[in-house]
Phi, psi and omega in degrees: 000157170258116185235136174242136174239154184223127178173198183256133170253139187234159168283126179253126179241115189243138175291135180284156173054030179059031179287160174283159177301321183279006182245326186288143176248350173223157177233140180272130187260122171220188177231158178182176183154144193309305185288328174295320179300318179296316180299317179298313180301315180295320179298317179294327179282351175109002177276162175271100188253125176248133179247129180249127176201188174224130183228153179288168177267083175211175187291329179293314178297322178296321177298321178297313181297318179298321179294315179300316180297320180294336178270005174099004181277138174284115184253010186293339181268004178286125178277152177242131180159177183081182189255337188204155170268137178297152181232142166225140181258133183235124172253104185289129179279174177202145179054238183272001178263119184282161176288143179239133177242131176240123183267145169221073189234358181300134179075019179292165184302318182288329179289336183253017181291161171264115183308330181289350178294337186256122176269084186297318179303318179290320184290324184268354179301130180084359179279154175262330190212144173233134183230137173216173176230169178291352177291318187299308179293345178282345186289321182186166176293327178297317178293323177296318179294320177298323177293316177302315181298319180296317182293320179297318179293318180297317179298316181297330182268356180076024179277133177293138184239132173235148179225128170265118186302319171040059180293131178235107184294340178280354180254324179199166182275163175304321180295317178296317180297317181296318182298315183284313184291332177294333177281326185275324189298329177298345178266000185265145176267314184233133178250136175244136186202173164234182187295325180291319180304308184297322181287312185290323185274319186236004178070021180260111190249141173275090183300137177088353179276129177234087186300318183295332178266003178075029180246120178236132177254106185301323181298324180292325179289327174297320178297319178298313181297319179295318180295318177296318180300314182290322184297322186239012179053050183277155173282335179185161178228130176246132184233131174275138183243103181251132172250110185264092176285327174195177176294339185261342185223121182229152163263147187215133176199182182214161177231137171235119181249119180207146180054034178077006182243141180251127177242122177256140176281172170294161182258138180246139170266123189238132166265111194281126168267313179202116183269347180296129181092358181295319177295325177292323176296323176297314180299317179295319177297322178297313181297313183298312181294327176296321178294335177277001179062037176287164175288160178306320179295318179293325180296311183290329177294318180295316181297317181293321179293318179299315183284333172300313180294328179302326181300344182266001189240128178288140180101170182288326191278141176269094185273060185233131179271168183298324182296324178292321178294316179297324178296317177295319178298330179279000176106000182270082178240024184284338183074016181291155178298133179262118183241000000 
């Protein structure tokens, strides 16, 4: 498939060895961001993935573009301008201490873009799929307008559209998110979310679910998916199901609701190396399997397996190929040495 994603890619600075911010003397430099993560995963899986963003003209941004290009992402649509690349600092949690993210992204190049800079009809011509998340319109009104323009162009061209709600309380309030996303969602075909996204953005709650205690009620998640589908006339809703027993140990599975039917994936027990980007890996797996014309059950199994493996990889990007995902789907999850 030809897939385009649009959003912000950031410099990620992580404390080594799960150290605290007030303890670390060096920070490990990588790059990441929701839509960039999806593009990288899709490129590794073999799709033609284009990432659209805006970056400043400096050596850090150039390093980011070179890394994306090296991972197979088409970077020709990346705009250059503005003053800075957004930054986020990550203190990785362990055991009962949760992971902490601190943003330094205000006034980033993509947040200060001029929406008219992007010729969406030309850029999306010939594409099969367009993907964005709720993070992008939260960055600024300019980014929100660029997202609106992209969705209108995609709809006019018959391009399938997916949105990961990805609510970020450090970027906007629930009221702001609801106002903006309620305008965008009627143009979306497939919604990807978790229980917090649906509740914070649209007030749709999975009653009885206690993620922190590891309790999930599947019937309640079906109700959430059904409510989202009806509210925005969606073709389907995919929901990630995380059971957080601790920062180091999670249960993980997924739900895909389409045509009034709910398909749940198998459940994985995960010892977490890095959970950042797992939802994006799920989204990429969902998009890729949908492009392969898999059944709804096969789609959610592929997405859950892809994102399960992401938890074992440091950094935002899911550096996992299709053969590894297929092996896990075939039952090879022992983690034994491959010789």
